[in-house]
mmCIF file of C-alpha atoms and ligand atoms in Angstrom:
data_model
loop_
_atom_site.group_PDB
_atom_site.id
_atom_site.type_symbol
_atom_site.label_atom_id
_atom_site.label_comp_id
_atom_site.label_asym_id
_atom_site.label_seq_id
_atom_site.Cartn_x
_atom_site.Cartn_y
_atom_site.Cartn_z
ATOM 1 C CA UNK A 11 1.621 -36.573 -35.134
ATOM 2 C CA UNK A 12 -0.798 -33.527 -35.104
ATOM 3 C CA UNK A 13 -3.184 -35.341 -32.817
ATOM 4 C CA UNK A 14 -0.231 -35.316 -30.385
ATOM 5 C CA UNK A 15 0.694 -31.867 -30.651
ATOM 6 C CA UNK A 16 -2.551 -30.543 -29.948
ATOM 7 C CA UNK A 17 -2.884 -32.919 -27.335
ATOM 8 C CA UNK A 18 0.173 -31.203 -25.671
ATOM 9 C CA UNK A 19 -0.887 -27.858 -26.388
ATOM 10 C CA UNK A 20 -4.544 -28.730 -24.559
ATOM 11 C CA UNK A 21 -2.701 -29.940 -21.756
ATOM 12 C CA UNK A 22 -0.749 -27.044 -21.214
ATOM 13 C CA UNK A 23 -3.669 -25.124 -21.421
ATOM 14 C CA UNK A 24 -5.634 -27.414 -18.827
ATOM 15 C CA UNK A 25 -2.230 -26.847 -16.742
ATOM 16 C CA UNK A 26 -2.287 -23.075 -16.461
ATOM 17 C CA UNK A 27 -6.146 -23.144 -15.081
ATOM 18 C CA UNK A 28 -5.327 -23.983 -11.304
ATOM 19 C CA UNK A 29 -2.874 -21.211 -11.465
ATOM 20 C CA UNK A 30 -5.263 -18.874 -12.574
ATOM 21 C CA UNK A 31 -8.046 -20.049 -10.376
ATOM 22 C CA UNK A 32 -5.163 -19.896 -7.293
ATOM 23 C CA UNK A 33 -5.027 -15.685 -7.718
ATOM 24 C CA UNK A 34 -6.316 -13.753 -4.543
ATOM 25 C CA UNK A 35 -9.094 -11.403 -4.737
ATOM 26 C CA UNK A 36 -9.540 -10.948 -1.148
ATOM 27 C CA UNK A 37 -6.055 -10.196 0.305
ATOM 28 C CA UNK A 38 -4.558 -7.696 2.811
ATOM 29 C CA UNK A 39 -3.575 -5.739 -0.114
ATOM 30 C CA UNK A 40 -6.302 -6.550 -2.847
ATOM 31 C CA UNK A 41 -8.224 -3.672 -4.655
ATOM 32 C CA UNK A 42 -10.828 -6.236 -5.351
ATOM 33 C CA UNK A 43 -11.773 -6.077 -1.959
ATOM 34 C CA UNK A 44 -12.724 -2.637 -1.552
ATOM 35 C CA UNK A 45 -13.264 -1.572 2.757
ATOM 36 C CA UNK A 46 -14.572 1.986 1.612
ATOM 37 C CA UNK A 47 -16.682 3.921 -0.719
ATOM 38 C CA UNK A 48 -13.749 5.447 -2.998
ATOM 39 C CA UNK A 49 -12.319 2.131 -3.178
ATOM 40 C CA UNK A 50 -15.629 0.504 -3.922
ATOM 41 C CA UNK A 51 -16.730 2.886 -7.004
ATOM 42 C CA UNK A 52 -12.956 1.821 -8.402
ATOM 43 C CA UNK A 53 -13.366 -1.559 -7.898
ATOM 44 C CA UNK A 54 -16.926 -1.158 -9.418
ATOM 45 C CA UNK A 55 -15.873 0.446 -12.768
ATOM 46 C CA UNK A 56 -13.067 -2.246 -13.015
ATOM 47 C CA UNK A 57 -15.525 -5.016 -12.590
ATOM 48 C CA UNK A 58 -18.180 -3.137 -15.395
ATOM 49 C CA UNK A 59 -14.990 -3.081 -17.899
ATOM 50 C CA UNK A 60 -14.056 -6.272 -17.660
ATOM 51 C CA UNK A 61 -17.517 -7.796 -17.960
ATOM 52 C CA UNK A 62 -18.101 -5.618 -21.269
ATOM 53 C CA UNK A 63 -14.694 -6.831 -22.233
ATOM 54 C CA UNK A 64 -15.807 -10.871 -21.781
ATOM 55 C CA UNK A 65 -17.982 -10.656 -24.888
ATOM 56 C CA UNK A 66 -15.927 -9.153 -27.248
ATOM 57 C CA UNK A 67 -12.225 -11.458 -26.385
ATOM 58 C CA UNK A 68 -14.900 -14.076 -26.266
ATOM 59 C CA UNK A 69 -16.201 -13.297 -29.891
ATOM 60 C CA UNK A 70 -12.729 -12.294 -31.916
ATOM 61 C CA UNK A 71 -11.154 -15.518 -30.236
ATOM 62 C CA UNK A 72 -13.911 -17.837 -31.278
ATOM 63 C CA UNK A 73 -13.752 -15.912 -35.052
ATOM 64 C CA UNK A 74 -10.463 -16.459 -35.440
ATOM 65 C CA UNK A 75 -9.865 -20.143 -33.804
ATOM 66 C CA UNK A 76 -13.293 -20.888 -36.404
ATOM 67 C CA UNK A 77 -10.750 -19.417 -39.248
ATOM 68 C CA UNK A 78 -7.527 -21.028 -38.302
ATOM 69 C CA UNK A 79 -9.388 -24.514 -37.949
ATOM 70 C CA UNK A 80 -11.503 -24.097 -40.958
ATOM 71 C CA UNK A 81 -9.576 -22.657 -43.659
ATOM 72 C CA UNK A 82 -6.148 -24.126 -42.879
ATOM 73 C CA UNK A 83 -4.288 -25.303 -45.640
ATOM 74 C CA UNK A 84 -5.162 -29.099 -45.851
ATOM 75 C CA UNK A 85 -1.891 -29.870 -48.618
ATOM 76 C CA UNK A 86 0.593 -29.036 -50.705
ATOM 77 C CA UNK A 87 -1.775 -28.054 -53.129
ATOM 78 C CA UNK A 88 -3.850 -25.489 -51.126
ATOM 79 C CA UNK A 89 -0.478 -24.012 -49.847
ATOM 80 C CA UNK A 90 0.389 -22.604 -52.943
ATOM 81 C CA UNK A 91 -3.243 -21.421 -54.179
ATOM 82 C CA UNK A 92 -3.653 -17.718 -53.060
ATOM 83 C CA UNK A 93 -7.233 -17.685 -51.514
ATOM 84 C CA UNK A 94 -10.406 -16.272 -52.463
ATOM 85 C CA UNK A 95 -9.527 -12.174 -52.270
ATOM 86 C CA UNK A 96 -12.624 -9.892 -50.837
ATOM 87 C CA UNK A 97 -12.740 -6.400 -49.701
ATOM 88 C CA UNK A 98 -15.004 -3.936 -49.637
ATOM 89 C CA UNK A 99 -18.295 -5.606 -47.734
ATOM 90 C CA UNK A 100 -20.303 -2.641 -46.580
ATOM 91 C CA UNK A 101 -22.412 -4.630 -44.199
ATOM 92 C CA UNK A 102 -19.482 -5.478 -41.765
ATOM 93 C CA UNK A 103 -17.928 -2.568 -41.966
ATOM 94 C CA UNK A 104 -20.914 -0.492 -40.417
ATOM 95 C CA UNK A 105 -20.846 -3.151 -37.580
ATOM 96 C CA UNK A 106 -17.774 -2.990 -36.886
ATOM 97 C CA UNK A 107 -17.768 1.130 -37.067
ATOM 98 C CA UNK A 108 -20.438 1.143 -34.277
ATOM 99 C CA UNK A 109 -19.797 -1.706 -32.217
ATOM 100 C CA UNK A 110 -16.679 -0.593 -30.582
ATOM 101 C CA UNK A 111 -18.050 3.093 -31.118
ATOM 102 C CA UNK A 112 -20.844 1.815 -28.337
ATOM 103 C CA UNK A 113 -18.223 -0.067 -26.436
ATOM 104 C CA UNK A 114 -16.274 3.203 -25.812
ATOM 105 C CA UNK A 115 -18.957 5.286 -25.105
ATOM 106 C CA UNK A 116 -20.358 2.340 -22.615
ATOM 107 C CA UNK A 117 -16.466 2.397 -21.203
ATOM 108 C CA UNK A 118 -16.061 5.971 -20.868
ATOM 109 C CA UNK A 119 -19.011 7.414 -19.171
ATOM 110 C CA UNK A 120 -18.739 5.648 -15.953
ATOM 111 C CA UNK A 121 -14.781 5.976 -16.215
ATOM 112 C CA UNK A 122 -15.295 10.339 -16.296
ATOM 113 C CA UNK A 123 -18.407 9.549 -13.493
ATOM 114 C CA UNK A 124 -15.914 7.424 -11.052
ATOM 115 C CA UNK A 125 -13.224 9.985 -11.764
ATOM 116 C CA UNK A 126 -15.050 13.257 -11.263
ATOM 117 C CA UNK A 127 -17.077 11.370 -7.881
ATOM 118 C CA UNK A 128 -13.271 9.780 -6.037
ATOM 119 C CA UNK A 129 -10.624 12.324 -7.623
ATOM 120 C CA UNK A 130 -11.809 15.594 -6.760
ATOM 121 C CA UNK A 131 -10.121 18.224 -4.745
ATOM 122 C CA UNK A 132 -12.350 18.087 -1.845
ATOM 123 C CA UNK A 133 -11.701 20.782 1.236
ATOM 124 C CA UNK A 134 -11.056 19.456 4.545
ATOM 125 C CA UNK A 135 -14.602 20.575 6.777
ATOM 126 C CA UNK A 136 -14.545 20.220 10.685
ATOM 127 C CA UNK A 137 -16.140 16.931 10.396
ATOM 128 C CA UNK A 138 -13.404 15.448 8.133
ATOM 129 C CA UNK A 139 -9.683 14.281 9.323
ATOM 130 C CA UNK A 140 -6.818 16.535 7.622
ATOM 131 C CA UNK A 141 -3.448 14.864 7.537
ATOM 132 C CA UNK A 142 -0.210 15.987 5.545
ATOM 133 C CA UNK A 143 1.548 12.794 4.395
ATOM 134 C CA UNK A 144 5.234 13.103 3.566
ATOM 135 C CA UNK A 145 7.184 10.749 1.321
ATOM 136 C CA UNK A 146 10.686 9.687 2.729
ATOM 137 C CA UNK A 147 13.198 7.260 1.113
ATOM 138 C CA UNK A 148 11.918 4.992 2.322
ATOM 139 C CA UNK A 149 9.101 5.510 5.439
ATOM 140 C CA UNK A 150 6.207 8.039 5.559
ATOM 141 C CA UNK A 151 5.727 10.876 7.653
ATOM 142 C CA UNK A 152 2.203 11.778 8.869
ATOM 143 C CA UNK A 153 1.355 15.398 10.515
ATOM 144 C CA UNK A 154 -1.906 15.009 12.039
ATOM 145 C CA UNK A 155 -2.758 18.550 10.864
ATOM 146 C CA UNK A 156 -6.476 19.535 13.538
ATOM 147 C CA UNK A 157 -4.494 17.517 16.360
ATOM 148 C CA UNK A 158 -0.473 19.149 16.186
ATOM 149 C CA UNK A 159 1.534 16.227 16.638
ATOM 150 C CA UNK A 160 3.755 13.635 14.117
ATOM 151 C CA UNK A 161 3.874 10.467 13.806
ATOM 152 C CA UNK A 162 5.436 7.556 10.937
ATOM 153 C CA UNK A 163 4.248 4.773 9.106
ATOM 154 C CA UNK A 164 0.879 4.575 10.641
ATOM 155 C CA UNK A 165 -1.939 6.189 9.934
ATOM 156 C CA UNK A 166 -4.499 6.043 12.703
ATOM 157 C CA UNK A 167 -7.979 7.089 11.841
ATOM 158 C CA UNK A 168 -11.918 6.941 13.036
ATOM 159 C CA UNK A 169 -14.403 4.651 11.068
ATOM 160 C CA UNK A 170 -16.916 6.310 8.889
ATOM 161 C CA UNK A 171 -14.399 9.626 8.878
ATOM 162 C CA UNK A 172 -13.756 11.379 5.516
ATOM 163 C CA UNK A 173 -9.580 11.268 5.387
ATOM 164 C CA UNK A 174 -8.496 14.234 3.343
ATOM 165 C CA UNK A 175 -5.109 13.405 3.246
ATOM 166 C CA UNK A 176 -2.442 16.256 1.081
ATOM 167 C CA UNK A 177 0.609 14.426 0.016
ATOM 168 C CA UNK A 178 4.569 15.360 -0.468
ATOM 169 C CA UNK A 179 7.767 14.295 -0.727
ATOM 170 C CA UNK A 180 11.155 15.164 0.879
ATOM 171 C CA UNK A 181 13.165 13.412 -1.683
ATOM 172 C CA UNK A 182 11.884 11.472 -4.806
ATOM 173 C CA UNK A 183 9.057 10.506 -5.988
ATOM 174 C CA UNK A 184 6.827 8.299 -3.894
ATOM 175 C CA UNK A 185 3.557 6.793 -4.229
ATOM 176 C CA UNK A 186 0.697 6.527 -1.877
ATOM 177 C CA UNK A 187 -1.476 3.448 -1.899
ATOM 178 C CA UNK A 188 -3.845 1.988 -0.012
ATOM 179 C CA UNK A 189 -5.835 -0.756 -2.080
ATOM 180 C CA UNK A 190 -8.277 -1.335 0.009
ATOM 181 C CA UNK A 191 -8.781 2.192 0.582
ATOM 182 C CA UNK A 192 -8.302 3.819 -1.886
ATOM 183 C CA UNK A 193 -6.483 4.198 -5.857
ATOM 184 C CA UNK A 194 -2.586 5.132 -5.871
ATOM 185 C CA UNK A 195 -1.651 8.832 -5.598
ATOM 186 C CA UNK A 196 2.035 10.009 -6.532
ATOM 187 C CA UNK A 197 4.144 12.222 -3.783
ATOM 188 C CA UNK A 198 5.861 14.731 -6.160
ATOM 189 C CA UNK A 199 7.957 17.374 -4.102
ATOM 190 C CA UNK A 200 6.981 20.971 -4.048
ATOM 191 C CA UNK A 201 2.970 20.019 -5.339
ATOM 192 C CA UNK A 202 -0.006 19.389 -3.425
ATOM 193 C CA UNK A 203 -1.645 16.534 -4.682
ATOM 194 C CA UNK A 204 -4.135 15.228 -2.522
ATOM 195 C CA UNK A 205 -5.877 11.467 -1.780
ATOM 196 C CA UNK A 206 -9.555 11.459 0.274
ATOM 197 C CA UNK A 207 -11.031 8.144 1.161
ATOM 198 C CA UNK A 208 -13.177 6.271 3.915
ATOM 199 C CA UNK A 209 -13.037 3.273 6.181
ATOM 200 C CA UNK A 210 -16.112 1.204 6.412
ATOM 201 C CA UNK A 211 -15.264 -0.830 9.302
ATOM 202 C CA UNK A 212 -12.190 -1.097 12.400
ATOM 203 C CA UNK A 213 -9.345 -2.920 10.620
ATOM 204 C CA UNK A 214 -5.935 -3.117 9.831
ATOM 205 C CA UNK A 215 -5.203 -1.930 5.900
ATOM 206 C CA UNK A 216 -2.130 -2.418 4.092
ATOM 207 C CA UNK A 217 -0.213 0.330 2.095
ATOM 208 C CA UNK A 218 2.435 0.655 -0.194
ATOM 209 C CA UNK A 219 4.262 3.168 -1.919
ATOM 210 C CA UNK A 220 4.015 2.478 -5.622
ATOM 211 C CA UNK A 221 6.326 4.399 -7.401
ATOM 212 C CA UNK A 222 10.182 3.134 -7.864
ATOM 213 C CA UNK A 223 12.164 5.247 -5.564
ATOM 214 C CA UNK A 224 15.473 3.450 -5.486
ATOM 215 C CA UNK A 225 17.160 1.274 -2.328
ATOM 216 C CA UNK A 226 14.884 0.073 -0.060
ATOM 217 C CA UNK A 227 11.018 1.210 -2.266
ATOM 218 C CA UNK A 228 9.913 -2.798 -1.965
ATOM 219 C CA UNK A 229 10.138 -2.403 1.916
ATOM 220 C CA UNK A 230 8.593 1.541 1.800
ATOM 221 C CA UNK A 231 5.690 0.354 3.512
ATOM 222 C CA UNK A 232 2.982 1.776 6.140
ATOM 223 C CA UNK A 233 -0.305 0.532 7.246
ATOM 224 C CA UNK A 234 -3.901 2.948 7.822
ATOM 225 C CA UNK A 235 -5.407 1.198 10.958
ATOM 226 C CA UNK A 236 -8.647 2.326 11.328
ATOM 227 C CA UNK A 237 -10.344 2.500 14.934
ATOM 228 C CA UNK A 238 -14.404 2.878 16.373
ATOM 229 C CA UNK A 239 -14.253 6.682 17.775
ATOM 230 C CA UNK A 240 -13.675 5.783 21.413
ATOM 231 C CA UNK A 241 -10.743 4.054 20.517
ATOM 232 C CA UNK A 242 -9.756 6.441 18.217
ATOM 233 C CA UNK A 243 -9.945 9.136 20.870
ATOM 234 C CA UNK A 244 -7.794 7.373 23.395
ATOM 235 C CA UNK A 245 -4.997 7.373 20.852
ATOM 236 C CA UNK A 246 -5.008 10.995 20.103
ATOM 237 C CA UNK A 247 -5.460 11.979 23.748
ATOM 238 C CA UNK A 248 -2.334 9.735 24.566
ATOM 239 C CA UNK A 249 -0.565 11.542 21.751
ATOM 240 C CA UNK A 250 -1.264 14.794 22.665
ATOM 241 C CA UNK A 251 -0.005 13.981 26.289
ATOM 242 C CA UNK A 252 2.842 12.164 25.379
ATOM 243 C CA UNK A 253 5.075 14.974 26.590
ATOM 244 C CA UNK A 254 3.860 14.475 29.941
ATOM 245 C CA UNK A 255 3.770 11.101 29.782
ATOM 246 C CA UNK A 256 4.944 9.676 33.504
ATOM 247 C CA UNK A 257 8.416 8.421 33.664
ATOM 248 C CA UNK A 258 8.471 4.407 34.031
ATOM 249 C CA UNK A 259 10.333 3.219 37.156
ATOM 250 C CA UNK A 260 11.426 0.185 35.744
ATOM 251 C CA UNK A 261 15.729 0.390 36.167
ATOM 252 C CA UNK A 262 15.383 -1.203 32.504
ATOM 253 C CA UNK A 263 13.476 1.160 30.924
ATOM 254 C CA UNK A 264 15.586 3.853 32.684
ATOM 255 C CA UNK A 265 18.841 2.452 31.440
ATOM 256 C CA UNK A 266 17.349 2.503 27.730
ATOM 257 C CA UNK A 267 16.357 6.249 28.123
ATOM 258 C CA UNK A 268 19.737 7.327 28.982
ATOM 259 C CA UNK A 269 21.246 4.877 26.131
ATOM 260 C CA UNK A 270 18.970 6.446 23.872
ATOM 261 C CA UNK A 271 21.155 9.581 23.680
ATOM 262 C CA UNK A 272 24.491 8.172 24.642
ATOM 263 C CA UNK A 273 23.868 5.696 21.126
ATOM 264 C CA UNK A 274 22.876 9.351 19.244
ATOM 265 C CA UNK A 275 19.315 7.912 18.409
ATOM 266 C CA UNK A 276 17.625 11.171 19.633
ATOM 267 C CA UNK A 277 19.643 13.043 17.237
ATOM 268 C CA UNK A 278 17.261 11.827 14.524
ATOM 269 C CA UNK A 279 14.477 10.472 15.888
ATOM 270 C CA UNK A 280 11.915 12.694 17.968
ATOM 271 C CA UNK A 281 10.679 11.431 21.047
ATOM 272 C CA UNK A 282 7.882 13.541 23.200
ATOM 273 C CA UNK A 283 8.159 13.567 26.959
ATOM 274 C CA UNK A 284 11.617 11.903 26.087
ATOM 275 C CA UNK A 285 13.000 14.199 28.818
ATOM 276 C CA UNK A 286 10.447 17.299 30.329
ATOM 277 C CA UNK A 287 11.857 19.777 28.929
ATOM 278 C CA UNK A 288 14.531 18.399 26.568
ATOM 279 C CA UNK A 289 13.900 19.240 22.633
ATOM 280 C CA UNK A 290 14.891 15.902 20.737
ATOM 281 C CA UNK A 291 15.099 14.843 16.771
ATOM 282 C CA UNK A 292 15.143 15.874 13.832
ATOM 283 C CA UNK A 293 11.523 16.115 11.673
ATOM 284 C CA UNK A 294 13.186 14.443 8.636
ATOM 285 C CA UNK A 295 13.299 11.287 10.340
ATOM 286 C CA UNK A 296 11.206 9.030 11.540
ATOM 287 C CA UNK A 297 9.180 10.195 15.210
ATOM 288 C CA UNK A 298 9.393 7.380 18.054
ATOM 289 C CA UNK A 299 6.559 9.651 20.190
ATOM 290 C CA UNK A 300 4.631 6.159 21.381
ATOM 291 C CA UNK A 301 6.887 3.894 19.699
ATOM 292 C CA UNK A 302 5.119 1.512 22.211
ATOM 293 C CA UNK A 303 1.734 2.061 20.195
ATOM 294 C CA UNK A 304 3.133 0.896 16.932
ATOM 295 C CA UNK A 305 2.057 -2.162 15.200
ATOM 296 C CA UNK A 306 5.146 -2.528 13.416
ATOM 297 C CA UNK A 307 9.534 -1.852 12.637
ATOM 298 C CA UNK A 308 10.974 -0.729 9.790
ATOM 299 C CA UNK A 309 7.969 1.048 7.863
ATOM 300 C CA UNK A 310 5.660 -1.910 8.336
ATOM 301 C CA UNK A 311 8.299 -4.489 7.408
ATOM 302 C CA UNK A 312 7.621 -6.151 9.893
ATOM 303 C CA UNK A 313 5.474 -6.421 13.396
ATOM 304 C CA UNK A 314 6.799 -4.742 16.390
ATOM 305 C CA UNK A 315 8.108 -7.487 18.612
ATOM 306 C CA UNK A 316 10.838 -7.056 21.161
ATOM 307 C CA UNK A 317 12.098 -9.841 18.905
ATOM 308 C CA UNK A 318 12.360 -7.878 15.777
ATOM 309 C CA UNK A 319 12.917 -4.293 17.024
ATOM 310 C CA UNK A 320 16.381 -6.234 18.709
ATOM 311 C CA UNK A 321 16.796 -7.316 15.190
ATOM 312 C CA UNK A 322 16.385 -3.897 13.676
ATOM 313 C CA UNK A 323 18.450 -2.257 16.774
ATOM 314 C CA UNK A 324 21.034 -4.994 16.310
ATOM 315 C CA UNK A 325 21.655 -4.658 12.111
ATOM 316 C CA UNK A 326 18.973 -2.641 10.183
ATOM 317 C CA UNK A 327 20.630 -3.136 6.904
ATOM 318 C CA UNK A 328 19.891 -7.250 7.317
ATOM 319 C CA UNK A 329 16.356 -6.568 7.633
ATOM 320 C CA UNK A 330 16.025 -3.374 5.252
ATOM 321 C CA UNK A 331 18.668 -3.279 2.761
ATOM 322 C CA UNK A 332 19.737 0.751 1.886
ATOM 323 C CA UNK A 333 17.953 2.102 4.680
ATOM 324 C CA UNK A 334 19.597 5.100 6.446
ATOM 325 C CA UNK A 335 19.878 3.813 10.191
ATOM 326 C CA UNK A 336 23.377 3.002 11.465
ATOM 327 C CA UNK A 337 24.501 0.016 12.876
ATOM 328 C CA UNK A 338 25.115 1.413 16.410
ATOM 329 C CA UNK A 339 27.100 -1.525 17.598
ATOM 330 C CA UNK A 340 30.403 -3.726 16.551
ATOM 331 C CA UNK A 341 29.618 -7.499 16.114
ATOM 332 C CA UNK A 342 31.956 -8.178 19.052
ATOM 333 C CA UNK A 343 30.942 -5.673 21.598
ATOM 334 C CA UNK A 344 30.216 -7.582 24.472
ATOM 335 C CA UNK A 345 27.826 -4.605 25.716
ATOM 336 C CA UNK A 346 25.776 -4.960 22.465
ATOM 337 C CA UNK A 347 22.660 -7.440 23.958
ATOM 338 C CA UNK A 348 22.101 -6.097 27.229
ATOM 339 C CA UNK A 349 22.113 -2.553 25.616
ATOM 340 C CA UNK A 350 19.518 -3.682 23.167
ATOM 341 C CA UNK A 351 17.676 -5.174 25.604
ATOM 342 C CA UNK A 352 17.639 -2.032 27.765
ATOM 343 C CA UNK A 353 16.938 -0.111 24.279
ATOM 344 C CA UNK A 354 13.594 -2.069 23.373
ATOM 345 C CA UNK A 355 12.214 -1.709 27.106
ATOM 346 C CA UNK A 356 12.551 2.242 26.927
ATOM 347 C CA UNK A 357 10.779 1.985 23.463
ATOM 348 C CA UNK A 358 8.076 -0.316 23.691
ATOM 349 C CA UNK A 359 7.239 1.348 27.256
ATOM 350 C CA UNK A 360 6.400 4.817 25.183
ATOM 351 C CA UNK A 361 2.869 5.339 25.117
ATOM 352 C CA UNK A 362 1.869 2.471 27.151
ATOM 353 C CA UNK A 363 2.625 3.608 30.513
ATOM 354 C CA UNK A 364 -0.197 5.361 32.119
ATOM 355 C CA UNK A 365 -2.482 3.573 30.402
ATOM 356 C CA UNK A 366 -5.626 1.165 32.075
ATOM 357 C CA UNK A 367 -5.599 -1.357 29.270
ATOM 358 C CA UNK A 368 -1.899 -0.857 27.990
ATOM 359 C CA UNK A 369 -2.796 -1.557 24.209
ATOM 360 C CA UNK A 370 -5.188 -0.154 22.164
ATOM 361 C CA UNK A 371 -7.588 -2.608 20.781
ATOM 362 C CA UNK A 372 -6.827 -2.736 16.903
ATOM 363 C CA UNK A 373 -8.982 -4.273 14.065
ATOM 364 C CA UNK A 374 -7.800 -7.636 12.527
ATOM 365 C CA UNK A 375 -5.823 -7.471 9.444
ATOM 366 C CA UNK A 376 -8.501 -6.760 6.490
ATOM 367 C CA UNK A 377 -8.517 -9.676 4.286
ATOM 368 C CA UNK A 378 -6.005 -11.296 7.055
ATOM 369 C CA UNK A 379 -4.167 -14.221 6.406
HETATM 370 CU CU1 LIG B 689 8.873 5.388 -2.007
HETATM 371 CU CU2 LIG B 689 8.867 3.671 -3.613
#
């Protein structure tokens, strides 16, 4: 009967280990697998705690399996005899004093050295890249801060360039979080706190916000895609001539730009060079300036297709749940496809037009699946 039991319990045990084993370490969003130096001392002192943490579970559980196994009651007898009663044995009692007194110290020096190295308040120089990050429910706002202009749930920067980044909120609270980047950093309205952190290599890096913020937080996503200079340099010179960006010819794309303010889209959303000389938007929502640039819908929920921005245009709410866009069209309005249509032309053509290549050449996913 016991020999079963503890057969079931080992098998259980035997069960779990695949699952374990099966955990990623390396994925788009891992902290594990660090792509910069802030990132990398983090993942460092993690790895150095856990290690110094192996030897002690490893000793207490082997102590007290050895006692349960060894001293259990073998019958009725030993079940009622109260065991052997010691206290007081001066020997253990110093070891166990200074062991974990060395185990703290060994813990807390590098924790206050990685703390005092990634989490200072560093000044943005000339050679760094200054960015104010706002916090919406549920998409982030970046003002490139050296450069002038605005942009949402992207944050372009150069390889190998210091990213001082100050961070707010318009609403709630918010989190920032890049894992591979870079530890979580709250957006807390009305106070500067600020993140810093640097890419290693071109790539595409997954972020987050990590503090519950109501409706739609799960899908309050962006992504930092980080770019060789050159690169890097195209996209801000296309940004900072976005408002004189040439019109496209295309009778599609010019149907879309006048649906654009017929639907009421430039009401919120800012577009440069949406019309010379026409002021559109508001800066509490999200900017469209080079839509066609974007890697992605919704606050990085998902990739920017013509296939999924129809989806978005068509019903946000199916594909982010609590979000604030309206659904612009009735289920049965037979003008409802071909205005999409029209609609994703206009937007995918910002930023693209005038352009040799017509993309930017991005990084792969890091860690990409
Ligand atoms: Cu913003 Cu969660």
């Amino acid at each position: 009967m016991h020999v079963r039991r503890w057969l079931q319990r080992g098998l259980a045990i035997a069960a779990s280990v695949p699952l374990i084993a099966a955990c990623e370490f390396s994925g788009p969003q891992s902290a594990l697998d660090p792509a910069g130096p802030v990132a990398q001392a983090q993942r460092d002192l993690f790895v150095w705690t856990l290690w110094l943490s192996v030897p002690v579970m490893v000793g207490v559980f082997g102590v007290l399996l050895y006692s349960v196994l060894r001293f259990r009651a073998k019958n009725a007898e030993d079940e009622r005899a109260i065991p052997h009663q010691t206290h007081g044995n001066f020997k253990l009692e110093i070891a166990w004093t200074i062991i974990p007194v060395i185990l703290v110290i060994l813990v807390a020096v590098p924790t206050v050295r990685t703390i005092f190295s990634t989490e200072q308040r560093v000044e943005a120089g000339p050679d760094d890249l200054a960015v104010h990050a706002t916090g919406y429910q549920w998409w982030f706002k970046f003002d490139y801060l050296d450069h002038g202009f605005t942009t949402a749930n992207e944050l372009i920067i150069p390889v190998g360039t210091r990213v001082v980044v100050s961070l707010d909120s318009a609403d709630v609270l918010h989190s920032f979080w890049v894992p591979n980047l870079a530890g979580k950093r709250d957006m807390i309205p009305n106070n500067d706190n600020q993140v810093w952190f640097v890419a290693d290599a071109p790539g595409t890096y997954y972020g987050q916000c990590a503090e519950l913020c109501l409706g739609a937080h799960a899908y309050m996503r962006f992504r930092v895609i980080a770019m060789e200079q050159p690169d890097y340099d195209r996209w801000i010179a296309s940004f900072q001539n976005a408002a004189a960006q040439p019109v496209s010819a295309d009778p599609l794309v010019e149907r879309g730009r006048a649906l654009v303010a017929q639907k009421g889209c430039v009401a919120c959303h800012a577009i440069d060079g949406y019309r010379p000389g026409t002021e559109v938007g508001n800066p509490d929502f999200p900017s469209l300036t080079n839509f066609g640039l974007r890697t992605t819908v919704g606050a990085a929920i998902a990739d920017n297709t013509p296939e999924n921005l129809a989806a978005w245009l068509r019903d946000p709410q199916a594909m982010k749940p609590g979000n604030y866009m309206p659904t612009l069209w009735r289920a049965d309005d037979p003008n409802r496809e071909d205005e999409i249509e029209a609609i994703v032309a206009y937007l995918l053509s910002l930023g693209r037009d005038g352009q040799a290549s017509g993309q930017l050449t991005l990084g792969g996913i890091h860690g990409g699946q």
